[in-house]
Amino acid sequence: MKTDVGEYYGASAKLIVYGFPNVKLDQITISQIWVIGGADGPEDKINTVQAGWYIPADGYKTGCFNFNCPGFVALSPDFGPGSEITELSVYGGIQKSIEISIFKDQKTGNWWLTYERSYVGYWPKELFNNLEKAAEVDYGGAVYSPFNEPSPPMGSGHLAIPTEGPNKTCY
């Protein structure tokens, strides 16, 4: 889901998470929140900070995720990018969620990440050339699969509420 374009200095999302679906090589399923700077300009001026639940079948080799990206300063000894989420939703059962926030420190200009209201770390302002503020905040899920393969499931893999009823889909 996309927000209206404006001025944003932070956002939070509560994301329902399900267990590992059958994700094949070169496929991805993701649920995330991201803040975007420069979205209305040229592509090389777009800056994003993203966080969420990401499942690639290739061991996180499809992009710059977790600690594969230079620059993120991790502070939490207990949880950080790439950590396993162990409490997962069960179809028709209890819904489990994660709460993620991304916000700009007005004093330092760094962009902070919190998980379940605990500070995880930050992206230094020097990593960005167009993220003084976010012009857009987005959240939601996505899947990717090569053109000739069926997509992996998103979330539980079932249709949105109210089609299947409560405790059976992500939101």
Short mmCIF file of C-alpha atoms in Angstrom, two decimals:
data_model
loop_
_atom_site.label_atom_id
_atom_site.label_comp_id
_atom_site.label_asym_id
_atom_site.label_seq_id
_atom_site.Cartn_x
_atom_site.Cartn_y
_atom_site.Cartn_z
CA MET A 1 0.00 0.00 0.00
CA LYS A 2 1.29 3.44 -0.89
CA THR A 3 0.83 6.58 1.16
CA ASP A 4 0.24 10.01 -0.31
CA VAL A 5 3.36 11.94 -1.25
CA GLY A 6 4.33 14.35 1.51
CA GLU A 7 6.97 14.87 4.20
CA TYR A 8 7.68 11.90 6.44
CA TYR A 9 10.34 11.46 9.09
CA GLY A 10 9.32 7.99 10.17
CA ALA A 11 6.76 5.24 9.98
CA SER A 12 5.77 2.00 11.71
CA ALA A 13 4.15 -1.21 10.55
CA LYS A 14 2.73 -4.27 12.26
CA LEU A 15 3.20 -7.18 9.85
CA ILE A 16 1.64 -10.63 10.19
CA VAL A 17 4.27 -13.34 9.53
CA TYR A 18 3.85 -16.93 8.41
CA GLY A 19 6.38 -19.77 8.22
CA PHE A 20 8.67 -20.45 5.31
CA PRO A 21 6.61 -21.26 2.26
CA ASN A 22 8.10 -23.45 -0.45
CA VAL A 23 10.30 -20.85 -2.09
CA LYS A 24 12.34 -22.10 -5.05
CA LEU A 25 15.69 -20.89 -6.32
CA ASP A 26 15.43 -17.35 -7.77
CA GLN A 27 12.11 -16.67 -6.02
CA ILE A 28 11.33 -14.20 -3.23
CA THR A 29 8.46 -13.52 -0.84
CA ILE A 30 8.54 -10.40 1.32
CA SER A 31 6.51 -8.31 3.75
CA GLN A 32 8.00 -4.93 4.55
CA ILE A 33 7.81 -1.21 5.21
CA TRP A 34 9.96 1.31 3.39
CA VAL A 35 10.54 5.05 3.36
CA ILE A 36 11.45 6.64 0.05
CA GLY A 37 13.24 9.87 -0.76
CA GLY A 38 13.39 11.32 -4.27
CA ALA A 39 10.59 9.12 -5.61
CA ASP A 40 9.39 11.92 -7.88
CA GLY A 41 12.80 12.47 -9.49
CA PRO A 42 15.26 10.55 -11.64
CA GLU A 43 15.87 6.91 -10.72
CA ASP A 44 19.49 7.52 -9.67
CA LYS A 45 18.25 10.01 -7.04
CA ILE A 46 15.83 7.59 -5.33
CA ASN A 47 16.89 6.54 -1.82
CA THR A 48 15.04 3.94 0.24
CA VAL A 49 15.32 2.44 3.69
CA GLN A 50 13.49 -0.88 3.96
CA ALA A 51 12.86 -3.40 6.71
CA GLY A 52 10.68 -6.44 7.06
CA TRP A 53 10.35 -10.17 6.66
CA TYR A 54 12.14 -11.51 3.60
CA ILE A 55 12.48 -15.08 2.38
CA PRO A 56 14.73 -15.81 -0.58
CA ALA A 57 15.55 -19.39 -1.53
CA ASP A 58 19.13 -18.53 -2.44
CA GLY A 59 20.55 -17.62 0.97
CA TYR A 60 20.06 -13.86 0.61
CA LYS A 61 22.20 -13.53 -2.52
CA THR A 62 19.58 -11.71 -4.62
CA GLY A 63 20.32 -8.22 -3.39
CA CYS A 64 21.66 -6.05 -0.63
CA PHE A 65 19.95 -7.50 2.42
CA ASN A 66 20.85 -8.06 6.06
CA PHE A 67 24.53 -7.41 6.70
CA ASN A 68 25.41 -7.76 3.01
CA CYS A 69 25.00 -3.98 2.68
CA PRO A 70 27.84 -1.79 3.87
CA GLY A 71 26.92 0.96 6.27
CA PHE A 72 24.18 -0.31 8.60
CA VAL A 73 25.34 0.15 12.20
CA ALA A 74 23.95 -2.68 14.33
CA LEU A 75 23.58 -1.96 18.03
CA SER A 76 21.44 -4.75 19.44
CA PRO A 77 23.29 -7.82 20.74
CA ASP A 78 20.03 -9.79 20.69
CA PHE A 79 18.43 -9.07 17.33
CA GLY A 80 19.50 -7.64 13.99
CA PRO A 81 19.22 -7.97 10.25
CA GLY A 82 19.13 -11.63 9.30
CA SER A 83 17.90 -12.84 12.69
CA GLU A 84 15.34 -15.62 12.66
CA ILE A 85 11.73 -14.87 13.55
CA THR A 86 10.56 -17.89 15.53
CA GLU A 87 6.97 -17.01 16.46
CA LEU A 88 5.01 -17.48 13.25
CA SER A 89 1.30 -17.51 12.37
CA VAL A 90 -0.55 -20.74 11.72
CA TYR A 91 -3.30 -20.87 9.10
CA GLY A 92 -6.64 -20.78 10.95
CA GLY A 93 -4.82 -20.35 14.27
CA ILE A 94 -3.11 -17.59 16.19
CA GLN A 95 -1.81 -14.64 14.17
CA LYS A 96 1.77 -13.64 15.03
CA SER A 97 3.16 -10.27 14.04
CA ILE A 98 6.29 -8.19 14.07
CA GLU A 99 6.37 -4.45 14.67
CA ILE A 100 8.96 -2.44 12.78
CA SER A 101 9.67 1.30 12.84
CA ILE A 102 11.99 3.38 10.71
CA PHE A 103 12.53 7.00 11.72
CA LYS A 104 14.97 9.86 11.26
CA ASP A 105 16.91 11.16 14.25
CA GLN A 106 16.40 14.92 13.97
CA LYS A 107 19.73 15.66 15.72
CA THR A 108 22.07 13.34 13.79
CA GLY A 109 20.13 12.85 10.54
CA ASN A 110 20.60 9.06 10.78
CA TRP A 111 17.69 6.70 10.00
CA TRP A 112 16.92 4.31 12.88
CA LEU A 113 15.40 0.83 12.86
CA THR A 114 13.42 -0.58 15.77
CA TYR A 115 12.01 -4.08 16.11
CA GLU A 116 9.33 -4.69 18.74
CA ARG A 117 10.14 -1.22 20.12
CA SER A 118 13.82 -2.08 20.70
CA TYR A 119 16.58 -0.22 18.90
CA VAL A 120 18.32 -2.49 16.37
CA GLY A 121 20.65 0.04 14.72
CA TYR A 122 20.77 2.80 12.14
CA TRP A 123 21.71 3.76 8.61
CA PRO A 124 24.12 6.76 8.75
CA LYS A 125 22.90 9.83 6.88
CA GLU A 126 26.07 9.73 4.75
CA LEU A 127 24.73 6.67 2.92
CA PHE A 128 22.06 8.78 1.22
CA ASN A 129 22.05 11.59 -1.29
CA ASN A 130 18.30 12.26 -1.25
CA LEU A 131 16.76 11.29 2.08
CA GLU A 132 16.58 14.47 4.13
CA LYS A 133 12.96 13.47 4.51
CA ALA A 134 10.88 10.72 2.99
CA ALA A 135 8.46 11.83 0.30
CA GLU A 136 6.64 8.51 0.45
CA VAL A 137 6.04 5.64 2.87
CA ASP A 138 4.98 2.23 1.55
CA TYR A 139 4.21 -1.08 3.20
CA GLY A 140 2.93 -4.43 2.08
CA GLY A 141 3.96 -7.69 0.52
CA ALA A 142 5.41 -8.83 -2.75
CA VAL A 143 6.57 -11.97 -4.47
CA TYR A 144 8.94 -12.56 -7.33
CA SER A 145 9.38 -15.51 -9.62
CA PRO A 146 10.98 -15.86 -13.05
CA PHE A 147 8.53 -15.46 -15.92
CA ASN A 148 8.19 -19.19 -16.60
CA GLU A 149 7.51 -20.29 -12.98
CA PRO A 150 4.46 -19.95 -10.72
CA SER A 151 4.97 -17.38 -7.95
CA PRO A 152 5.66 -18.50 -4.40
CA PRO A 153 2.91 -17.77 -1.86
CA MET A 154 2.69 -14.38 -0.22
CA GLY A 155 1.99 -14.61 3.51
CA SER A 156 -0.18 -17.65 4.13
CA GLY A 157 -0.79 -18.06 0.41
CA HIS A 158 -4.54 -17.64 0.89
CA LEU A 159 -6.94 -14.95 -0.30
CA ALA A 160 -7.52 -11.77 1.66
CA ILE A 161 -10.12 -11.31 4.36
CA PRO A 162 -13.18 -11.50 4.16
CA THR A 163 -12.94 -14.21 1.49
CA GLU A 164 -11.45 -16.83 3.81
CA GLY A 165 -12.22 -15.33 7.19
CA PRO A 166 -10.08 -14.31 10.16
CA ASN A 167 -6.74 -15.90 11.08
CA LYS A 168 -6.07 -17.20 7.58
CA THR A 169 -4.29 -14.37 5.75
CA CYS A 170 -1.72 -11.62 6.26
CA TYR A 171 -2.43 -7.96 6.75
#
